[in-house]
Tab-separated table of C-alpha atoms and ligand atoms in Angstrom:
chain	number	residue	atom	x	y	z
A	28	MET	CA	-46.842	79.609	133.218
A	29	SER	CA	-44.449	77.872	134.621
A	30	GLU	CA	-41.079	76.746	132.502
A	31	GLU	CA	-42.038	73.895	131.866
A	32	LYS	CA	-45.388	74.070	130.801
A	33	LYS	CA	-44.469	77.196	128.375
A	34	GLN	CA	-41.735	74.551	126.527
A	35	ILE	CA	-45.435	71.983	125.865
A	36	GLU	CA	-46.793	74.672	125.088
A	37	GLN	CA	-44.358	75.550	121.921
A	38	ILE	CA	-44.118	71.302	120.712
A	39	ARG	CA	-47.857	71.442	120.644
A	40	GLN	CA	-48.081	75.026	118.463
A	41	SER	CA	-45.493	74.348	116.338
A	42	PHE	CA	-47.408	70.827	115.909
A	43	GLN	CA	-50.758	72.297	115.029
A	44	THR	CA	-49.192	74.216	112.866
A	45	ALA	CA	-47.436	72.109	110.440
A	46	PHE	CA	-50.210	69.795	111.339
A	47	ALA	CA	-52.674	72.709	110.031
A	48	GLY	CA	-50.807	73.075	106.461
A	49	PHE	CA	-51.063	69.341	106.058
A	50	VAL	CA	-54.495	69.383	106.708
A	51	HIS	CA	-55.314	71.984	104.635
A	52	LEU	CA	-53.767	69.628	101.928
A	53	HIS	CA	-56.271	66.579	102.340
A	54	LYS	CA	-59.550	69.053	103.698
A	55	GLU	CA	-60.692	68.237	100.031
A	56	ILE	CA	-59.818	63.858	100.753
A	57	LYS	CA	-62.923	62.947	97.616
A	58	ASP	CA	-61.080	65.266	95.294
A	59	LEU	CA	-58.000	63.311	95.542
A	60	THR	CA	-56.608	61.641	93.019
A	61	LEU	CA	-55.176	57.476	94.619
A	62	ALA	CA	-51.727	58.219	93.605
A	63	ASP	CA	-52.252	61.902	94.852
A	64	ALA	CA	-54.034	60.007	98.453
A	65	GLU	CA	-50.842	57.814	98.912
A	66	SER	CA	-48.148	60.536	99.105
A	67	TYR	CA	-50.761	62.046	101.694
A	68	GLN	CA	-49.473	59.230	103.296
A	69	ARG	CA	-46.719	58.534	103.185
A	70	GLU	CA	-45.957	62.863	104.077
A	71	LEU	CA	-48.732	62.255	107.018
A	72	ALA	CA	-46.445	58.908	108.168
A	73	GLU	CA	-43.263	61.397	108.230
A	74	LEU	CA	-45.439	63.943	110.176
A	75	LYS	CA	-46.014	61.103	112.949
A	76	THR	CA	-42.561	60.085	113.163
A	77	LYS	CA	-41.002	63.684	113.599
A	78	HIS	CA	-43.772	65.300	116.255
A	79	THR	CA	-44.367	62.285	117.953
A	80	GLY	CA	-41.464	59.238	117.732
A	81	LYS	CA	-39.308	58.429	119.969
A	82	LYS	CA	-36.596	61.892	119.581
A	83	SER	CA	-39.798	64.012	119.232
A	84	GLU	CA	-39.565	66.866	121.309
A	85	LEU	CA	-42.948	65.463	123.674
A	86	ALA	CA	-40.650	62.102	123.321
A	87	ASN	CA	-38.181	64.080	124.887
A	88	SER	CA	-40.960	66.426	127.272
A	89	LYS	CA	-41.649	63.716	129.673
A	90	LYS	CA	-37.755	64.946	131.498
A	91	LEU	CA	-39.193	67.227	131.913
A	92	ILE	CA	-42.077	66.118	133.791
A	93	GLY	CA	-39.334	64.133	136.554
A	94	ARG	CA	-38.082	68.514	137.162
A	95	VAL	CA	-40.547	69.898	138.494
A	96	ALA	CA	-41.366	70.056	141.807
A	97	PRO	CA	-42.841	67.152	143.367
A	98	GLU	CA	-46.454	68.828	144.289
A	99	GLU	CA	-47.102	69.489	140.496
A	100	ARG	CA	-45.846	66.762	138.608
A	101	GLY	CA	-48.807	64.983	138.736
A	102	ALA	CA	-50.662	67.800	137.077
A	103	PHE	CA	-48.085	69.058	134.516
A	104	GLY	CA	-47.798	64.867	134.942
A	105	SER	CA	-51.280	64.749	133.342
A	106	PHE	CA	-51.137	67.686	130.937
A	107	VAL	CA	-48.111	66.894	128.745
A	108	GLN	CA	-50.496	62.743	128.411
A	109	SER	CA	-53.274	65.362	127.131
A	110	ILE	CA	-51.203	67.658	125.034
A	111	GLU	CA	-49.798	63.621	124.127
A	112	ARG	CA	-53.562	62.345	123.551
A	113	GLU	CA	-54.585	65.011	121.798
A	114	ILE	CA	-51.930	65.904	118.679
A	115	THR	CA	-51.815	61.655	118.968
A	116	THR	CA	-55.640	61.897	118.437
A	117	ALA	CA	-55.830	64.351	115.399
A	118	ILE	CA	-53.243	61.793	113.732
A	119	GLU	CA	-55.616	59.398	113.884
A	120	GLU	CA	-57.707	60.329	112.231
A	121	ALA	CA	-56.322	62.371	109.001
A	122	GLU	CA	-54.183	59.297	109.811
A	123	THR	CA	-58.282	56.405	109.322
A	124	ASN	CA	-59.418	58.818	106.483
A	125	LEU	CA	-56.806	58.195	104.244
A	126	LYS	CA	-56.857	55.014	104.920
A	127	ASN	CA	-60.528	54.920	103.858
A	128	PHE	CA	-60.505	56.824	101.654
A	129	ILE	CA	-57.599	54.367	100.250
A	130	ALA	CA	-59.483	51.618	100.120
A	131	ASP	CA	-62.348	52.980	98.894
A	132	ALA	CA	-60.863	54.118	95.197
A	133	LYS	CA	-58.396	51.006	95.391
A	134	ILE	CA	-62.171	49.249	94.911
A	135	GLU	CA	-63.212	52.295	92.349
A	136	ARG	CA	-61.189	51.398	90.268
A	137	GLU	CA	-61.223	47.987	89.979
A	138	ARG	CA	-65.049	47.047	89.830
A	139	LEU	CA	-65.863	46.248	87.087
A	140	ASP	CA	-69.339	45.639	84.860
A	141	VAL	CA	-69.612	41.834	84.158
A	142	THR	CA	-72.815	42.562	83.062
A	143	LEU	CA	-71.438	45.549	80.200
A	144	PRO	CA	-71.077	44.215	76.233
A	145	GLY	CA	-67.805	43.448	75.470
A	146	THR	CA	-65.707	45.961	72.599
A	147	GLN	CA	-64.979	44.315	69.902
A	148	PRO	CA	-62.387	44.075	68.036
A	149	ARG	CA	-62.490	45.550	63.890
A	150	GLU	CA	-61.403	42.756	62.102
A	151	GLY	CA	-59.944	42.476	58.843
A	152	HIS	CA	-60.522	40.803	55.923
A	153	LEU	CA	-58.625	40.018	52.440
A	154	HIS	CA	-58.313	41.911	49.392
A	155	LEU	CA	-60.587	41.607	46.354
A	156	LEU	CA	-58.087	40.305	45.083
A	157	THR	CA	-57.335	38.049	47.471
A	158	ILE	CA	-60.321	36.599	47.004
A	159	LEU	CA	-60.779	35.970	43.615
A	160	ARG	CA	-57.794	34.915	43.047
A	161	GLN	CA	-58.404	32.134	46.229
A	162	LYS	CA	-61.797	30.751	44.351
A	163	ILE	CA	-60.052	30.017	41.515
A	164	GLU	CA	-57.060	28.696	43.304
A	165	ASP	CA	-59.056	25.982	44.880
A	166	ILE	CA	-61.114	25.273	41.935
A	167	PHE	CA	-57.900	24.842	40.168
A	168	VAL	CA	-56.761	22.741	43.401
A	169	SER	CA	-60.066	20.596	43.313
A	170	MET	CA	-59.381	19.621	39.238
A	171	GLY	CA	-55.157	18.692	39.787
A	172	TYR	CA	-53.270	21.692	39.771
A	173	SER	CA	-50.604	22.445	41.710
A	174	ILE	CA	-50.018	26.137	42.698
A	175	GLU	CA	-46.532	27.413	41.716
A	176	ASP	CA	-44.683	30.400	42.889
A	177	ASP	CA	-41.704	31.791	41.496
A	178	ARG	CA	-39.399	34.515	40.725
A	179	GLU	CA	-40.796	37.981	39.451
A	180	ILE	CA	-37.271	38.734	38.350
A	181	GLU	CA	-36.145	37.274	35.416
A	182	THR	CA	-33.311	36.640	32.520
A	183	ASP	CA	-34.094	37.018	29.291
A	184	TYR	CA	-33.855	33.825	28.641
A	185	TYR	CA	-36.933	32.825	30.777
A	186	ASN	CA	-38.852	36.439	29.888
A	187	PHE	CA	-38.657	35.210	25.973
A	188	ASP	CA	-35.981	32.867	24.522
A	189	ALA	CA	-37.621	29.763	26.000
A	190	LEU	CA	-40.913	31.091	25.609
A	191	ASN	CA	-40.111	30.651	21.624
A	192	ILE	CA	-39.686	34.628	21.814
A	193	PRO	CA	-37.643	35.719	18.727
A	194	GLU	CA	-36.058	38.719	18.746
A	195	GLY	CA	-37.757	41.718	16.687
A	196	HIS	CA	-40.950	40.892	19.253
A	197	PRO	CA	-42.253	44.198	20.208
A	198	ALA	CA	-42.268	42.330	23.654
A	199	ARG	CA	-39.048	42.443	23.844
A	200	GLU	CA	-38.761	46.030	23.466
A	201	SER	CA	-38.321	48.009	26.390
A	202	GLN	CA	-41.048	50.019	25.880
A	203	ASP	CA	-42.549	46.588	26.674
A	204	THR	CA	-40.192	45.585	29.464
A	205	PHE	CA	-38.446	47.449	32.806
A	206	TYR	CA	-35.033	46.083	33.593
A	207	THR	CA	-32.507	46.278	35.680
A	208	THR	CA	-30.119	48.060	35.783
A	209	ASN	CA	-27.713	45.431	34.864
A	210	GLY	CA	-29.718	43.717	32.258
A	211	PHE	CA	-32.703	41.195	34.348
A	212	ALA	CA	-36.085	41.647	33.320
A	213	LEU	CA	-38.907	42.328	35.504
A	214	ARG	CA	-41.239	39.010	34.248
A	215	SER	CA	-43.627	40.561	31.971
A	216	GLN	CA	-46.259	37.459	32.314
A	217	THR	CA	-45.817	34.616	33.541
A	218	SER	CA	-45.982	32.695	31.092
A	219	THR	CA	-41.924	32.095	32.427
A	220	VAL	CA	-42.613	30.194	35.349
A	221	GLN	CA	-44.496	27.469	32.586
A	222	ILE	CA	-40.951	27.249	31.621
A	223	ARG	CA	-39.565	26.838	35.448
A	224	ALA	CA	-42.009	24.795	36.383
A	225	MET	CA	-41.422	22.497	33.769
A	226	GLU	CA	-37.890	22.639	34.623
A	227	ARG	CA	-38.366	21.733	37.803
A	228	ARG	CA	-41.198	18.783	37.742
A	229	GLY	CA	-40.428	18.298	34.025
A	230	VAL	CA	-44.269	16.275	32.667
A	231	PRO	CA	-47.131	15.520	32.915
A	232	ILE	CA	-47.268	18.117	35.306
A	233	ARG	CA	-50.551	20.287	35.588
A	234	ILE	CA	-49.871	23.419	37.782
A	235	ILE	CA	-51.723	26.813	37.100
A	236	ALA	CA	-49.383	30.362	38.723
A	237	PRO	CA	-50.500	33.070	40.372
A	238	GLY	CA	-48.644	36.214	40.174
A	239	ARG	CA	-47.441	40.043	39.394
A	240	VAL	CA	-45.873	40.510	36.011
A	241	PHE	CA	-44.815	44.452	34.856
A	242	ARG	CA	-45.604	46.624	31.954
A	243	ARG	CA	-44.276	49.968	31.356
A	244	ASP	CA	-47.109	50.756	30.730
A	245	THR	CA	-48.642	54.659	31.801
A	246	PRO	CA	-51.813	54.244	34.435
A	247	ASP	CA	-55.172	54.802	33.220
A	248	LEU	CA	-58.251	53.767	34.081
A	249	THR	CA	-57.114	50.260	32.919
A	250	HIS	CA	-53.442	50.117	32.547
A	251	THR	CA	-51.718	49.517	36.566
A	252	PRO	CA	-47.857	49.416	35.634
A	253	MET	CA	-47.449	46.614	37.350
A	254	PHE	CA	-50.742	43.403	37.424
A	255	HIS	CA	-51.642	40.662	37.889
A	256	GLN	CA	-52.279	37.088	36.141
A	257	ILE	CA	-52.646	33.669	36.348
A	258	GLU	CA	-51.005	31.331	34.025
A	259	GLY	CA	-53.250	27.719	33.506
A	260	LEU	CA	-50.694	25.049	32.260
A	261	CYS	CA	-51.242	20.517	31.341
A	262	VAL	CA	-48.323	18.885	29.644
A	263	ASP	CA	-49.117	15.103	29.639
A	264	LYS	CA	-50.086	12.516	26.395
A	265	ASN	CA	-52.732	12.638	24.382
A	266	ILE	CA	-53.152	16.174	25.942
A	267	THR	CA	-55.458	18.180	22.863
A	268	MET	CA	-57.407	21.356	22.406
A	269	ALA	CA	-60.433	19.600	23.617
A	270	HIS	CA	-58.591	19.272	27.084
A	271	LEU	CA	-58.257	23.311	27.078
A	272	LYS	CA	-61.493	23.546	26.280
A	273	GLY	CA	-63.711	21.607	29.139
A	274	THR	CA	-60.224	22.473	31.463
A	275	VAL	CA	-60.785	26.199	31.531
A	276	GLY	CA	-64.621	25.810	30.779
A	277	GLU	CA	-64.680	24.005	34.109
A	278	TRP	CA	-63.281	26.761	35.897
A	279	LEU	CA	-65.799	29.082	34.575
A	280	ARG	CA	-68.788	27.078	35.314
A	281	ARG	CA	-67.310	26.574	38.431
A	282	LEU	CA	-67.071	29.994	39.142
A	283	PHE	CA	-70.515	31.659	37.645
A	284	GLY	CA	-72.378	29.260	37.206
A	285	LYS	CA	-73.024	26.517	34.984
A	286	GLU	CA	-74.826	28.271	32.609
A	287	THR	CA	-71.585	29.656	31.224
A	288	ARG	CA	-70.425	28.598	27.537
A	289	ILE	CA	-67.423	29.267	26.428
A	290	ARG	CA	-65.796	30.330	23.213
A	291	LEU	CA	-62.001	30.321	21.651
A	292	ARG	CA	-61.017	32.945	18.508
A	293	PRO	CA	-58.052	32.181	16.215
A	294	SER	CA	-55.587	33.926	18.086
A	295	TYR	CA	-51.142	34.646	17.653
A	296	PHE	CA	-48.911	34.167	20.946
A	297	PRO	CA	-45.423	32.837	20.601
A	298	PHE	CA	-45.047	29.840	23.109
A	299	THR	CA	-48.799	28.635	21.488
A	300	GLU	CA	-49.526	26.954	18.498
A	301	PRO	CA	-52.146	27.030	17.746
A	302	SER	CA	-53.281	30.404	19.586
A	303	ALA	CA	-56.674	30.647	20.746
A	304	GLU	CA	-58.600	34.114	23.292
A	305	PHE	CA	-61.218	32.767	25.457
A	306	ASP	CA	-63.760	34.658	25.734
A	307	PHE	CA	-66.966	33.685	28.235
A	308	SER	CA	-70.755	34.343	28.519
A	309	CYS	CA	-71.692	37.210	30.276
A	310	PHE	CA	-71.546	36.474	34.203
A	311	LYS	CA	-74.616	39.880	33.764
A	312	CYS	CA	-76.561	39.461	30.975
A	313	GLY	CA	-76.245	35.716	30.080
A	314	GLY	CA	-75.000	36.150	27.487
A	315	THR	CA	-77.839	37.788	25.781
A	316	GLY	CA	-76.508	41.550	25.559
A	317	THR	CA	-79.289	42.921	27.277
A	318	PHE	CA	-79.250	43.287	31.204
A	319	GLU	CA	-82.895	45.037	32.762
A	320	SER	CA	-84.016	46.095	29.188
A	321	GLU	CA	-80.986	48.089	28.023
A	322	ARG	CA	-76.923	47.018	26.153
A	323	CYS	CA	-75.249	44.902	29.507
A	324	ARG	CA	-72.416	46.518	30.930
A	325	PRO	CA	-69.757	43.828	31.363
A	326	CYS	CA	-69.580	42.818	27.879
A	327	LYS	CA	-71.065	46.379	26.119
A	328	GLY	CA	-73.487	44.209	24.649
A	329	SER	CA	-71.959	41.207	22.922
A	330	GLY	CA	-73.281	38.667	25.514
A	331	TRP	CA	-69.152	37.990	25.782
A	332	ILE	CA	-66.298	38.531	28.093
A	333	GLU	CA	-62.589	38.075	26.658
A	334	LEU	CA	-60.326	36.737	29.023
A	335	GLY	CA	-57.657	35.583	28.451
A	336	GLY	CA	-55.099	33.762	25.369
A	337	SER	CA	-54.433	30.132	25.434
A	338	GLY	CA	-52.537	27.924	23.086
A	339	MET	CA	-51.647	24.069	22.670
A	340	VAL	CA	-47.987	24.856	23.791
A	341	HIS	CA	-45.520	25.091	21.243
A	342	PRO	CA	-43.329	22.412	20.448
A	343	ASN	CA	-39.955	24.717	20.920
A	344	VAL	CA	-41.301	25.323	24.420
A	345	LEU	CA	-42.064	21.866	24.822
A	346	ARG	CA	-37.575	21.373	23.702
A	347	ALA	CA	-36.299	23.960	26.022
A	348	CYS	CA	-37.873	21.947	28.422
A	349	ASN	CA	-36.513	19.241	27.270
A	350	VAL	CA	-39.682	17.735	26.489
A	351	ASP	CA	-40.320	15.483	24.143
A	352	PRO	CA	-42.664	17.422	21.835
A	353	GLN	CA	-43.170	13.831	20.048
A	354	VAL	CA	-44.429	11.683	23.069
A	355	TYR	CA	-45.975	14.605	25.663
A	356	SER	CA	-48.236	17.940	24.271
A	357	GLY	CA	-49.724	19.836	26.672
A	358	PHE	CA	-51.977	23.599	27.166
A	359	ALA	CA	-51.259	27.084	28.637
A	360	PHE	CA	-53.347	29.444	29.159
A	361	GLY	CA	-52.587	33.324	31.021
A	362	PHE	CA	-55.619	36.047	31.307
A	363	GLY	CA	-55.496	38.957	33.877
A	364	LEU	CA	-56.292	39.328	37.479
A	365	GLU	CA	-58.018	42.528	38.251
A	366	ARG	CA	-59.030	42.863	34.718
A	367	MET	CA	-62.137	40.186	35.403
A	368	CYS	CA	-62.292	41.816	39.049
A	369	LEU	CA	-62.883	45.167	37.190
A	370	LEU	CA	-66.497	43.069	35.695
A	371	MET	CA	-67.174	40.854	37.940
A	372	TYR	CA	-68.361	44.528	40.359
A	373	SER	CA	-68.823	46.818	37.753
A	374	LEU	CA	-65.988	49.396	38.369
A	375	ASP	CA	-65.451	51.724	36.387
A	376	ASP	CA	-60.614	52.245	37.696
A	377	ILE	CA	-58.708	49.595	37.897
A	378	ARG	CA	-56.453	52.407	39.750
A	379	LEU	CA	-58.670	51.781	42.468
A	380	MET	CA	-57.596	48.785	43.177
A	381	PHE	CA	-53.915	50.357	44.388
A	382	GLU	CA	-55.092	53.047	46.540
A	383	ASN	CA	-55.752	51.943	49.826
A	384	ASP	CA	-58.485	53.304	50.481
A	385	VAL	CA	-60.737	51.243	52.948
A	386	ARG	CA	-64.204	52.885	52.501
A	387	PHE	CA	-63.601	51.432	48.441
A	388	LEU	CA	-61.300	48.034	49.488
A	389	GLU	CA	-64.146	47.362	52.944
A	390	GLN	CA	-66.831	47.082	49.470
A	391	PHE	CA	-65.550	43.817	49.087
A	392	ARG	CA	-64.886	41.298	52.253
B	23	DAH	N1	-48.801	35.313	28.720
B	23	DAH	C1	-50.003	36.311	27.617
B	23	DAH	C2	-49.897	37.347	27.838
B	23	DAH	O1	-50.121	38.022	28.904
B	23	DAH	C3	-50.769	35.446	27.870
B	23	DAH	C4	-51.109	34.160	27.606
B	23	DAH	C5	-51.566	33.216	26.213
B	23	DAH	C6	-50.769	33.286	28.543
B	23	DAH	C7	-52.166	32.247	26.217
B	23	DAH	C8	-51.039	31.010	27.776
B	23	DAH	C9	-51.110	31.587	26.427
B	23	DAH	O2	-50.049	31.010	28.084
B	23	DAH	O3	-50.892	30.341	25.699
B	23	DAH	O4	-50.688	38.273	27.806
């Protein structure tokens, strides 16, 4: 074999070794990931430049054609050409395979079955206390009340003095009320909003004030140191206890049905005179005390459910808000939201409401 032919043979050898390595890598083409295939495609392009590009040994070898004896030139030329064809064919075949594979993989990746059912996002819902609060708010708003929101950290003046709660009253003692280190009280009742609202809006006024209140109670079945109350206040000329009974009755009838009756029992609160606790006929037994021939649970067989406190706003409270008790009178009431929720859903532990166990909460949509 001539020297030139040997050189060509070497070029062919070195290509075949390199290509064999490459082919070995992409033999199992159907098992490649799209990213692998794309990186092999880049490698193949490098291989192609190296072995067939302008600066490749193959391109260089064409100069050898001129060096061989004229009578051998023809045969040598076609030899070089055949090697060149062999190399380019091998590369082109690999290129085509990879290109087809990549195209198919892309189509597969973008395949979309429009007949498949969609994935539905899990929808959340409001907390049961919020649901009940909003129901009650809606009822009062429809009766012309507005909703008043106010601060949870109060001075003694708003939490006690202005509400006619004198020094020495048990509610003022610190075992009931949380105090901040600089002497502010966490409000222990929403009645504070009565004062704030009258100062801000003057009279006549009709508001309800839902909100958090805080008391130094150890958590148990019926106590948590934070709970919610809803306060109501109506002040105008000629407001009487009849308006109180009518309003509370209307609200509870809308919530529990039109057969619901209410009753007021004489009581004492510093900020009302006279004061009364209000009860309503049990929503479960209809006031009979018996449900499915057993002692009714929510009302404990009494037929009545005790809900909250109420009364005619004390003249001292009106005076503290610059309202003349000779001209204006009003009623107020307040009750705990958690207690109402416990009764309505027959729950026996108030703490369930704040543990945020989704399995519990999901039952009350
Ligand atoms: N603030 C009272 C409590 O926390 C409830 C209450 C009683 C509110 C009588 C009132 C009322 O507005 O008139 O126990």
